[in-house]
JSON list of C-alpha atoms in Angstrom, two decimals:
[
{"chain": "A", "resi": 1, "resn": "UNK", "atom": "CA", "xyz": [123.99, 63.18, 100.22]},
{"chain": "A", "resi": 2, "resn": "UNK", "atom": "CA", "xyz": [127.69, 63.41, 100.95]},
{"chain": "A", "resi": 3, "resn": "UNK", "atom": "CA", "xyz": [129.32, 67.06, 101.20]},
{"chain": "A", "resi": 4, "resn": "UNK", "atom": "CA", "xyz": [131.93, 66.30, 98.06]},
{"chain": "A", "resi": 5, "resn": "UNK", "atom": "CA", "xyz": [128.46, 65.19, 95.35]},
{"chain": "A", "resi": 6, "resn": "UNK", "atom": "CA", "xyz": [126.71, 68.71, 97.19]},
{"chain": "A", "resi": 7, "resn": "UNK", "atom": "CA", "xyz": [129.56, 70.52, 95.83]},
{"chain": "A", "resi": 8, "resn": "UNK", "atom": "CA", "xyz": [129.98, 68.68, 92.72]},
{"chain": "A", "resi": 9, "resn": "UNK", "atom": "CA", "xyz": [126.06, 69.47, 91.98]},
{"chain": "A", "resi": 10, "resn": "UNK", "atom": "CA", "xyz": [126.73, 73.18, 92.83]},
{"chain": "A", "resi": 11, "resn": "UNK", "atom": "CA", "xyz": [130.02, 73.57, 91.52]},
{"chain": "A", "resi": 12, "resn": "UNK", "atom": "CA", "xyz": [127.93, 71.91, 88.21]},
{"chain": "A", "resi": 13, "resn": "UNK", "atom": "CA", "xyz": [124.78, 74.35, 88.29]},
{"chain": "A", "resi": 14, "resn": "UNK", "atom": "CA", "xyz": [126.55, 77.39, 88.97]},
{"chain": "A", "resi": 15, "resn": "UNK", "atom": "CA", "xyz": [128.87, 76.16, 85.46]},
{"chain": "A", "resi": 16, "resn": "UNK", "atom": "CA", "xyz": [125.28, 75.87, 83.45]},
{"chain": "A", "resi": 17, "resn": "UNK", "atom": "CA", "xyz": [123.85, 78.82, 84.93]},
{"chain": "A", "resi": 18, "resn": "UNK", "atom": "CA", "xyz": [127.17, 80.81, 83.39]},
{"chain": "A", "resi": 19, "resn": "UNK", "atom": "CA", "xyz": [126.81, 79.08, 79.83]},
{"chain": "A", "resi": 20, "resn": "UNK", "atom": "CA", "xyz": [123.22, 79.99, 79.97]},
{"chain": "A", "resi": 21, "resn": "UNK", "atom": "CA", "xyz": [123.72, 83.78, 80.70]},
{"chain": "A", "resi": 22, "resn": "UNK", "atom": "CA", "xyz": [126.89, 84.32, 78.41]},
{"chain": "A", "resi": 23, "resn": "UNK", "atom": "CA", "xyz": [124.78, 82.38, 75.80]},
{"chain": "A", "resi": 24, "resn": "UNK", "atom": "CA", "xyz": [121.67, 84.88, 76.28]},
{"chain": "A", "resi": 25, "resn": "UNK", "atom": "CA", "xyz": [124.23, 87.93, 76.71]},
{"chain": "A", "resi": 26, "resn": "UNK", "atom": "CA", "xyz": [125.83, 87.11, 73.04]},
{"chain": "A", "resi": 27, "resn": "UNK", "atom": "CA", "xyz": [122.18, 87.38, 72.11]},
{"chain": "A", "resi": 28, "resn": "UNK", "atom": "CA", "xyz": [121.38, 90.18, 73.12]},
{"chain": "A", "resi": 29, "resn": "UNK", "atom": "CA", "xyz": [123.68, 92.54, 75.41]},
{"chain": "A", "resi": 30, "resn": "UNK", "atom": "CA", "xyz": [121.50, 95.24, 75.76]},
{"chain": "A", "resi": 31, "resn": "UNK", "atom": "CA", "xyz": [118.95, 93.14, 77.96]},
{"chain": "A", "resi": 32, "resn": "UNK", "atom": "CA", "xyz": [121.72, 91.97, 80.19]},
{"chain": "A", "resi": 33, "resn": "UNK", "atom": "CA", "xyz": [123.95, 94.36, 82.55]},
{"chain": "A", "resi": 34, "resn": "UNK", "atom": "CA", "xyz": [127.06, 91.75, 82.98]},
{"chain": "A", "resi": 35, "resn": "UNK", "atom": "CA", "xyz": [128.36, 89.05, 80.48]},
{"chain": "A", "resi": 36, "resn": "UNK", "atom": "CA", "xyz": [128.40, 86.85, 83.99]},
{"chain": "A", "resi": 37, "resn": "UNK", "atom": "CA", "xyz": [126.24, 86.03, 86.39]},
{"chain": "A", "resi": 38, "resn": "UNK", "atom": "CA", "xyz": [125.86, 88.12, 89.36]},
{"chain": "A", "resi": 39, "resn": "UNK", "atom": "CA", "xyz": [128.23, 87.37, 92.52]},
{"chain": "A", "resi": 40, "resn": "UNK", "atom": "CA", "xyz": [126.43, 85.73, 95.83]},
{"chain": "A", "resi": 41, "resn": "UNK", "atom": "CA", "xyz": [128.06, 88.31, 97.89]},
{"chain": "A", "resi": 42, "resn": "UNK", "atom": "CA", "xyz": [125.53, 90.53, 95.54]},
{"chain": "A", "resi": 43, "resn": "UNK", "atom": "CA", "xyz": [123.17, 88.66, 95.76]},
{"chain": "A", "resi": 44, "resn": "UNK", "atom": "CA", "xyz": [122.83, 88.35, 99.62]},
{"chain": "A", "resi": 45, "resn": "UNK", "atom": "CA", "xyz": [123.70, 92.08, 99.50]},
{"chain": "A", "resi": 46, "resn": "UNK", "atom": "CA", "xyz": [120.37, 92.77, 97.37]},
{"chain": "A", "resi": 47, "resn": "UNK", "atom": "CA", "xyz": [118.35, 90.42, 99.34]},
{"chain": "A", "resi": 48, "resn": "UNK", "atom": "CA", "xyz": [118.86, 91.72, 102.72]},
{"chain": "A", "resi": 49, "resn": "UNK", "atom": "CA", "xyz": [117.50, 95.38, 101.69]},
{"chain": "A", "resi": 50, "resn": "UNK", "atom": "CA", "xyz": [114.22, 93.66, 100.42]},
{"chain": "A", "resi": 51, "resn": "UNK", "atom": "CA", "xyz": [111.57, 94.98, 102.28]},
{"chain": "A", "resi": 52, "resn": "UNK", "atom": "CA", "xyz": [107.67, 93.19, 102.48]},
{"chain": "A", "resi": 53, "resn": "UNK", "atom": "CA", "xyz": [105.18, 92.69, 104.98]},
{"chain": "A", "resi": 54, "resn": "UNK", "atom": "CA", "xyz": [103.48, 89.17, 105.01]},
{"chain": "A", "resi": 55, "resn": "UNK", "atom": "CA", "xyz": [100.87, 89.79, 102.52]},
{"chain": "A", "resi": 56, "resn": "UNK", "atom": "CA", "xyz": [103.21, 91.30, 99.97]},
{"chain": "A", "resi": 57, "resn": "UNK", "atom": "CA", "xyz": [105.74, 89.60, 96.99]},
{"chain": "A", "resi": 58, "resn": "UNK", "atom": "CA", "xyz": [108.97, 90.47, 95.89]},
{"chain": "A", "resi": 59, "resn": "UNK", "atom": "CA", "xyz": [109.08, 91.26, 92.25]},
{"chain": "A", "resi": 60, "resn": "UNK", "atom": "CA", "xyz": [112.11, 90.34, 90.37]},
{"chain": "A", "resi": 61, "resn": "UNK", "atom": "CA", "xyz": [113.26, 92.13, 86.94]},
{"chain": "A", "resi": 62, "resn": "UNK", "atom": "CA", "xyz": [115.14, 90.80, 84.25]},
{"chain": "A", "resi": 63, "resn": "UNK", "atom": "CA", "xyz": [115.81, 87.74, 86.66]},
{"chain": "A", "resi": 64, "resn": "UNK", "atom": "CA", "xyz": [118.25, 86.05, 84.29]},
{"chain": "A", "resi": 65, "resn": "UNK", "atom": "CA", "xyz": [119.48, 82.55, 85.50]},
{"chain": "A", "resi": 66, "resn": "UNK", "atom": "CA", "xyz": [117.59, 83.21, 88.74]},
{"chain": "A", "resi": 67, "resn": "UNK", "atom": "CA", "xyz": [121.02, 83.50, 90.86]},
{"chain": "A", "resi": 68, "resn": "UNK", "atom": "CA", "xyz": [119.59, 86.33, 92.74]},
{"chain": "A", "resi": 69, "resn": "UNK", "atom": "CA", "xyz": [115.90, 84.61, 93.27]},
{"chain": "A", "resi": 70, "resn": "UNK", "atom": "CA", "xyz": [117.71, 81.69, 94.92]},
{"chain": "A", "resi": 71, "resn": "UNK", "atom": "CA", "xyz": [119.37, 84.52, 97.46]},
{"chain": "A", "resi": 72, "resn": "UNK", "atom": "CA", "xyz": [115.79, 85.99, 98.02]},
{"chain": "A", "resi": 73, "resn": "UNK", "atom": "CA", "xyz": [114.00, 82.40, 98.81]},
{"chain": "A", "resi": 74, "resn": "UNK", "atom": "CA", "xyz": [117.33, 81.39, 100.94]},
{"chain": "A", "resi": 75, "resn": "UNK", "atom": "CA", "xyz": [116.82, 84.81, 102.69]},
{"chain": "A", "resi": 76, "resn": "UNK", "atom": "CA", "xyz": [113.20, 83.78, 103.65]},
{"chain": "A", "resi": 77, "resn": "UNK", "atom": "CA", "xyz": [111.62, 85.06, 101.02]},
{"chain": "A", "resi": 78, "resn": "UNK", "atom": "CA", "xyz": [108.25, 82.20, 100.67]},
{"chain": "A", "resi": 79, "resn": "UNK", "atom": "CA", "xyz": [108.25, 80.60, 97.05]},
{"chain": "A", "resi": 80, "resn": "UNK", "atom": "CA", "xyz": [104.72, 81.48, 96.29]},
{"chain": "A", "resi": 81, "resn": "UNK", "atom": "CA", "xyz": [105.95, 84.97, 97.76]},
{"chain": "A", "resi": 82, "resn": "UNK", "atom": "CA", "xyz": [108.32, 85.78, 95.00]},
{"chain": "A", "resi": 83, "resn": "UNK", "atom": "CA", "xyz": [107.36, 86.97, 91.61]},
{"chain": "A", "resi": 84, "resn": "UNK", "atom": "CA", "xyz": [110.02, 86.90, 89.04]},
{"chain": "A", "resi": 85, "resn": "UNK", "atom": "CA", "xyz": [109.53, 88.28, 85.05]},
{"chain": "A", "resi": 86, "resn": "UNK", "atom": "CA", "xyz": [111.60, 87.43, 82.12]},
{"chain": "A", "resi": 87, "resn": "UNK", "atom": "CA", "xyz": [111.18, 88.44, 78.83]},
{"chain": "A", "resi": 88, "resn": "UNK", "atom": "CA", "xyz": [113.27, 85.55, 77.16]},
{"chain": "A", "resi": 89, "resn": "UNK", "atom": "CA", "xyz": [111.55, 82.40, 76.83]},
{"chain": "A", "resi": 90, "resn": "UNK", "atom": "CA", "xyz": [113.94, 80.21, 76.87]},
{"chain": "A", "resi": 91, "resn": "UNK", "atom": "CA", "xyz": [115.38, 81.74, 80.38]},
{"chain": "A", "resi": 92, "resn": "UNK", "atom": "CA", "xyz": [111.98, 82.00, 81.97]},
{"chain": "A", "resi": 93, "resn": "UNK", "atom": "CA", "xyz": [111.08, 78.39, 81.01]},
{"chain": "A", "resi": 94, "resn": "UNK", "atom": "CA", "xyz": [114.86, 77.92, 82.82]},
{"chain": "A", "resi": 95, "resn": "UNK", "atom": "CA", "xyz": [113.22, 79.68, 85.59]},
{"chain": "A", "resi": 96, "resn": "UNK", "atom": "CA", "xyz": [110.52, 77.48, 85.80]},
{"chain": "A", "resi": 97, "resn": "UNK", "atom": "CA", "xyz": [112.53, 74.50, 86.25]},
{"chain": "A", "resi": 98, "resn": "UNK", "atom": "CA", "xyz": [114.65, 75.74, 88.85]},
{"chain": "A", "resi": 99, "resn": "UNK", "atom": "CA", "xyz": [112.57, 77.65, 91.04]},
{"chain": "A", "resi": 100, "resn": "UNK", "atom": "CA", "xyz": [109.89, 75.66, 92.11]},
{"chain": "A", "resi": 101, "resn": "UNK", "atom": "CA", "xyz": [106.64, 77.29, 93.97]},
{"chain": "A", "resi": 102, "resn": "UNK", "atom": "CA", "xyz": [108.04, 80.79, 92.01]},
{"chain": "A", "resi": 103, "resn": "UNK", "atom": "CA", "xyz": [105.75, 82.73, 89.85]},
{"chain": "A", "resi": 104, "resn": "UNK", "atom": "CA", "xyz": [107.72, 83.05, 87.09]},
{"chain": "A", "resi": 105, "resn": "UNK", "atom": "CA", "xyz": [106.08, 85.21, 84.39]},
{"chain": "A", "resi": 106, "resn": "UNK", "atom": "CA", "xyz": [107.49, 85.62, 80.99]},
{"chain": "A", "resi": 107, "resn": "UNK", "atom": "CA", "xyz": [106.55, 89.12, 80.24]},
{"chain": "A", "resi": 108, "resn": "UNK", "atom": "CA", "xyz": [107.98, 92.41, 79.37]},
{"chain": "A", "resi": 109, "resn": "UNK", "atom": "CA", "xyz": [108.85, 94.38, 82.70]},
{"chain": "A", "resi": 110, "resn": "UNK", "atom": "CA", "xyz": [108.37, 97.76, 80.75]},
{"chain": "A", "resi": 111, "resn": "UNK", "atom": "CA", "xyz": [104.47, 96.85, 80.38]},
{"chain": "A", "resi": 112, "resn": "UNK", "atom": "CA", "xyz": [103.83, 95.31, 84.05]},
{"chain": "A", "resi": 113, "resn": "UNK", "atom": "CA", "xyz": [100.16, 96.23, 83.93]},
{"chain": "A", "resi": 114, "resn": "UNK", "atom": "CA", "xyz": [99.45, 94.26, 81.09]},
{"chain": "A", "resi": 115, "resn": "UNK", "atom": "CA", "xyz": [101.96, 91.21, 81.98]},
{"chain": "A", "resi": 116, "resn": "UNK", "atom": "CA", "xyz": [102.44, 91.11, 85.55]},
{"chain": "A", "resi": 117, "resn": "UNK", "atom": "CA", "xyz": [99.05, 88.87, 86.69]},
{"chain": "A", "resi": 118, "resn": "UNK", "atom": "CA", "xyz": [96.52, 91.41, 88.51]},
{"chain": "A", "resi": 119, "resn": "UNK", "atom": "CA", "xyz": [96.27, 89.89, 91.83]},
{"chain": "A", "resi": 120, "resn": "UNK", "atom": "CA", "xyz": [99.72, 91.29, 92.30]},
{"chain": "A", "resi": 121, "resn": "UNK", "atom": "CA", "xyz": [99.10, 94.24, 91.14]},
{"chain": "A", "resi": 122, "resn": "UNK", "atom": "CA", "xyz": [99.13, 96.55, 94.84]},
{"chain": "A", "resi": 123, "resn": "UNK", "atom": "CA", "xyz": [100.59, 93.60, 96.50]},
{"chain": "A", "resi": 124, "resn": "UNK", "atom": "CA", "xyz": [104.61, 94.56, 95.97]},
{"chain": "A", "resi": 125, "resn": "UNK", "atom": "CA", "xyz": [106.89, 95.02, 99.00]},
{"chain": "A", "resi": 126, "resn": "UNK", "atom": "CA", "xyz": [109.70, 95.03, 97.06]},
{"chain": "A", "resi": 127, "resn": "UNK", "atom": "CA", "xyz": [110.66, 95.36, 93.43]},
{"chain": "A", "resi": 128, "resn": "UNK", "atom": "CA", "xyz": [114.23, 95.27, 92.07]},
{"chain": "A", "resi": 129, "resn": "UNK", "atom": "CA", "xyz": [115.64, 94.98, 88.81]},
{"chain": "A", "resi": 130, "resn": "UNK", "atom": "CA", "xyz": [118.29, 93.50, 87.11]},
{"chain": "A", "resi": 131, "resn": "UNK", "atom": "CA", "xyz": [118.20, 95.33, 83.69]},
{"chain": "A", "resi": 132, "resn": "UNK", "atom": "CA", "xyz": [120.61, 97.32, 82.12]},
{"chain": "A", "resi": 133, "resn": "UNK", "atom": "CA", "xyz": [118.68, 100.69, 82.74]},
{"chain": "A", "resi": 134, "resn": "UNK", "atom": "CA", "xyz": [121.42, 103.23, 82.44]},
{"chain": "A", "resi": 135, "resn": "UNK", "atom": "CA", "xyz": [122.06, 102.38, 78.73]},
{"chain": "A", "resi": 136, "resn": "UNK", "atom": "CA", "xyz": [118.49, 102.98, 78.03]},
{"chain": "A", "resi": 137, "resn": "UNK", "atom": "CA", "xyz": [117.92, 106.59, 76.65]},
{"chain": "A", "resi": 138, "resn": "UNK", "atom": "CA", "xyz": [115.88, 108.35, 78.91]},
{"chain": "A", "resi": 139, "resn": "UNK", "atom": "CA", "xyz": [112.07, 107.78, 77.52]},
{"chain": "A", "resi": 140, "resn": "UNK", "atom": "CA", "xyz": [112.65, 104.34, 78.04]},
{"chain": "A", "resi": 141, "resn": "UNK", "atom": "CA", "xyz": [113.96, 104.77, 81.88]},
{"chain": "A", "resi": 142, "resn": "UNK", "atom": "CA", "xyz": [110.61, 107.30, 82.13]},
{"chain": "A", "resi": 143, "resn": "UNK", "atom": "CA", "xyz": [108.71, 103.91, 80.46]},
{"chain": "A", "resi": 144, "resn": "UNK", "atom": "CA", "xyz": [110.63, 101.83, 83.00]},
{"chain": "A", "resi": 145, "resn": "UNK", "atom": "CA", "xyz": [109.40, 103.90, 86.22]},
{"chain": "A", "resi": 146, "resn": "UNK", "atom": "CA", "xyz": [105.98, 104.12, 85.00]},
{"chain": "A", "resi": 147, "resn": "UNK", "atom": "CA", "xyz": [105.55, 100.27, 84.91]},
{"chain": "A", "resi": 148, "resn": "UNK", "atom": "CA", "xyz": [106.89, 99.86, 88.34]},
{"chain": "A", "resi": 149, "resn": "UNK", "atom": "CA", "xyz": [104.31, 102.54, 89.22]},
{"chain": "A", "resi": 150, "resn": "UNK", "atom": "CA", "xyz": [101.83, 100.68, 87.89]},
{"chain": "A", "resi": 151, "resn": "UNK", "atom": "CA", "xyz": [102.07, 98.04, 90.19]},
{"chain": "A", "resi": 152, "resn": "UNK", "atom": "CA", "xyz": [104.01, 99.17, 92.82]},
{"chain": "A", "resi": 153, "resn": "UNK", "atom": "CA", "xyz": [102.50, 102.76, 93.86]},
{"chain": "A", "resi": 154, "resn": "UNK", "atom": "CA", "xyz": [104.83, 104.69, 95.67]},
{"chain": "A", "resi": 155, "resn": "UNK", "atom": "CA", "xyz": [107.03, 101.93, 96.44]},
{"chain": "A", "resi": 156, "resn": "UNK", "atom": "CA", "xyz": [109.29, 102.04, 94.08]},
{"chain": "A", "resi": 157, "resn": "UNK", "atom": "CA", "xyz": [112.86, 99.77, 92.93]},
{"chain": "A", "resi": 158, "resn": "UNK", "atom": "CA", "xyz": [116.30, 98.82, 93.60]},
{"chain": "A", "resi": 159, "resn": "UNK", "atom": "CA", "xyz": [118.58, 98.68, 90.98]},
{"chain": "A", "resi": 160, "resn": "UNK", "atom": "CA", "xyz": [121.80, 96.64, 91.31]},
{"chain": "A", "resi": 161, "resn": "UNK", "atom": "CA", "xyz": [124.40, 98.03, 88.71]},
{"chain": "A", "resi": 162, "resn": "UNK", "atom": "CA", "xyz": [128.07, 98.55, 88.08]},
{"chain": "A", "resi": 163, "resn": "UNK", "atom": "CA", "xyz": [127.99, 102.24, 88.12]},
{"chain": "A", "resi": 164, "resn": "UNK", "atom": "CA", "xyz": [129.30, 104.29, 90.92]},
{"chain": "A", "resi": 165, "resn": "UNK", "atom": "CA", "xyz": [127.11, 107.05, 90.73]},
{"chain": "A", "resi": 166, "resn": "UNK", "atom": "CA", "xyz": [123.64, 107.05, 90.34]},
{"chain": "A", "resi": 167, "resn": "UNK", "atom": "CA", "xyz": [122.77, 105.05, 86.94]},
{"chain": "A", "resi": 168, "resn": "UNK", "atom": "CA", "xyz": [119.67, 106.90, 86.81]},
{"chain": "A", "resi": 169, "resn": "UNK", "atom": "CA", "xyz": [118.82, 110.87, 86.31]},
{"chain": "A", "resi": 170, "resn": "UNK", "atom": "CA", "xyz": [116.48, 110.77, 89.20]},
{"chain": "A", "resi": 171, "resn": "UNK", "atom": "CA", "xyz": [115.98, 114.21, 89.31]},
{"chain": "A", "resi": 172, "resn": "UNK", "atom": "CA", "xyz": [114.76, 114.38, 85.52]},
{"chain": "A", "resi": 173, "resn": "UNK", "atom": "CA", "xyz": [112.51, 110.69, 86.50]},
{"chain": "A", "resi": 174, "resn": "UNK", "atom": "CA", "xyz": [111.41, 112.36, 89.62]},
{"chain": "A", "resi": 175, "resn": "UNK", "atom": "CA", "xyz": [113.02, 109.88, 91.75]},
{"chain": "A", "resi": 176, "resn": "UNK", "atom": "CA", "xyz": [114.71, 110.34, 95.14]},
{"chain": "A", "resi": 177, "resn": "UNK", "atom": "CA", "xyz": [118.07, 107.90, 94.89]},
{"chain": "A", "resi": 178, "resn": "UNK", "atom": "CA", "xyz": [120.13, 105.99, 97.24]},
{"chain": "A", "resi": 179, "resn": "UNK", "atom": "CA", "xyz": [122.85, 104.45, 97.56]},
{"chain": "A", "resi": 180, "resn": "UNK", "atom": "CA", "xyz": [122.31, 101.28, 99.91]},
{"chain": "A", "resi": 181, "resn": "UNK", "atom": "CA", "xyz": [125.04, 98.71, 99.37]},
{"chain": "A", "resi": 182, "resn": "UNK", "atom": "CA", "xyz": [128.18, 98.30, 97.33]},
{"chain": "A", "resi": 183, "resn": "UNK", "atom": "CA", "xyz": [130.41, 95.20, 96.69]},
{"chain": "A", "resi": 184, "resn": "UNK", "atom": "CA", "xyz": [133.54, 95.94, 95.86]},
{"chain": "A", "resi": 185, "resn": "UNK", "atom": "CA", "xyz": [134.31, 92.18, 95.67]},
{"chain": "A", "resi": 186, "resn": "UNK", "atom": "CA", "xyz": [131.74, 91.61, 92.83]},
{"chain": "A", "resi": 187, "resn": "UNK", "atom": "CA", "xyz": [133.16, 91.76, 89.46]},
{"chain": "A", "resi": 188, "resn": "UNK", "atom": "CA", "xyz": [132.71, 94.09, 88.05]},
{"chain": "A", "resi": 189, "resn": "UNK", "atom": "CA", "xyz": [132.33, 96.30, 91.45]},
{"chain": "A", "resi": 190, "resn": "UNK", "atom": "CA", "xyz": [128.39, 96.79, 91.94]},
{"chain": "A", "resi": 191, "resn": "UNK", "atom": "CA", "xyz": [126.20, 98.99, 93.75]},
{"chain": "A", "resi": 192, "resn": "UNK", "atom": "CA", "xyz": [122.75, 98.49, 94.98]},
{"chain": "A", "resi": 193, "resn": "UNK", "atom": "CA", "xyz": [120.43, 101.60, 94.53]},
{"chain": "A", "resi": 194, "resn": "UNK", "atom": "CA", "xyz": [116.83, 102.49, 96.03]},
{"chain": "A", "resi": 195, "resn": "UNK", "atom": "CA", "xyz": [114.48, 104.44, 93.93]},
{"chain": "A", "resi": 196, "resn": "UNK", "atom": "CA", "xyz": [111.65, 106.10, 95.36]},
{"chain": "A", "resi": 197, "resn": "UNK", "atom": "CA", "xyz": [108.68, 108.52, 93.66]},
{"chain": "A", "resi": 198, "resn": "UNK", "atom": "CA", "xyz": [108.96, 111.80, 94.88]},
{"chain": "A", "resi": 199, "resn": "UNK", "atom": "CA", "xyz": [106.23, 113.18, 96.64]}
]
């Protein structure tokens, strides 16, 4: 394959993956933090702070047109490795298509243990999330935390979002929080935050 049709098929994927998000975002802002897909700068931001040891997935969050799953699996993150949930059909079936080898699950990441198959459950290195949290009122964040727990004990999230300060009241979700990356070049500006259960 020659370097200009490479482009040409990337320059038109990255084009669909836009008309898909702002077509889902008009839908429905609340479930989606931008109205455009996240940057690759992000993205390779996010997926070098993943953290799993060879028996272990990633779990993805609100994964949207998957632009940040493609950083994790170019990363080295294995296909069958990487567990991605999206509550909109029509994206996860997207998902499907596009990420080959990926368990994609189309499921509601606010009820993991129900959705989330149960081999996994135990099994998460790494769980980050792509959903709006901060305009969630706070029973919903506290719903949000639980799930993760759920699955994840003691592990666990990051959070990529556009705020500067903590999006989250950790203190009231009993959550240490850290800052671990921020990309000033993303637009909007985004941060990467690590949430971890206080013990």
């Amino acid at each position: 394959m020659s370097g200009s049709t490479a482009s040409g098929d990337g320059d038109r994927r990255q084009a669909a993956n836009a008309s898909l998000f702002f077509k889902r975002w008009l839908a429905n802002p609340l479930q989606m933090g931008s109205v455009i897909p996240s940057s690759r700068t992000l993205c390779r931001r996010i997926a070098a702070l993943v953290e799993r040891a060879p028996d272990e997935v990633v779990l993805e969050l609100g994964a949207g047109t998957g632009v940040v799953s493609r950083a994790l699996l170019a990363a080295g993150v294995p296909a069958g490795k990487l567990a991605v949930v999206e509550i909109v059909p029509e994206m996860a079936g997207h998902l499907r298509a596009v990420l080959p080898g990926v368990n994609v699950v189309c499921g509601d990441a606010f009820e993991l243990a129900r959705d989330l198959p149960e081999r996994l459950h135990g099994k998460v290195g790494t769980a980050i999330c792509g959903i709006p949290l901060v305009l969630l009122p706070l029973e919903q964040q506290r719903r949000f935390v639980a799930a993760v727990e759920a699955v994840a004990p003691g592990k666990g999230f990051l959070l990529y979002s556009y705020c500067i300060t903590s999006p989250l009241p950790h203190g009231k979700l009993g959550l240490h929080a850290r800052r671990e990356a921020w990309t000033p070049l993303n637009l909007p500006p985004a941060s990467v935050w690590r949430y971890q259960p206080r013990r």
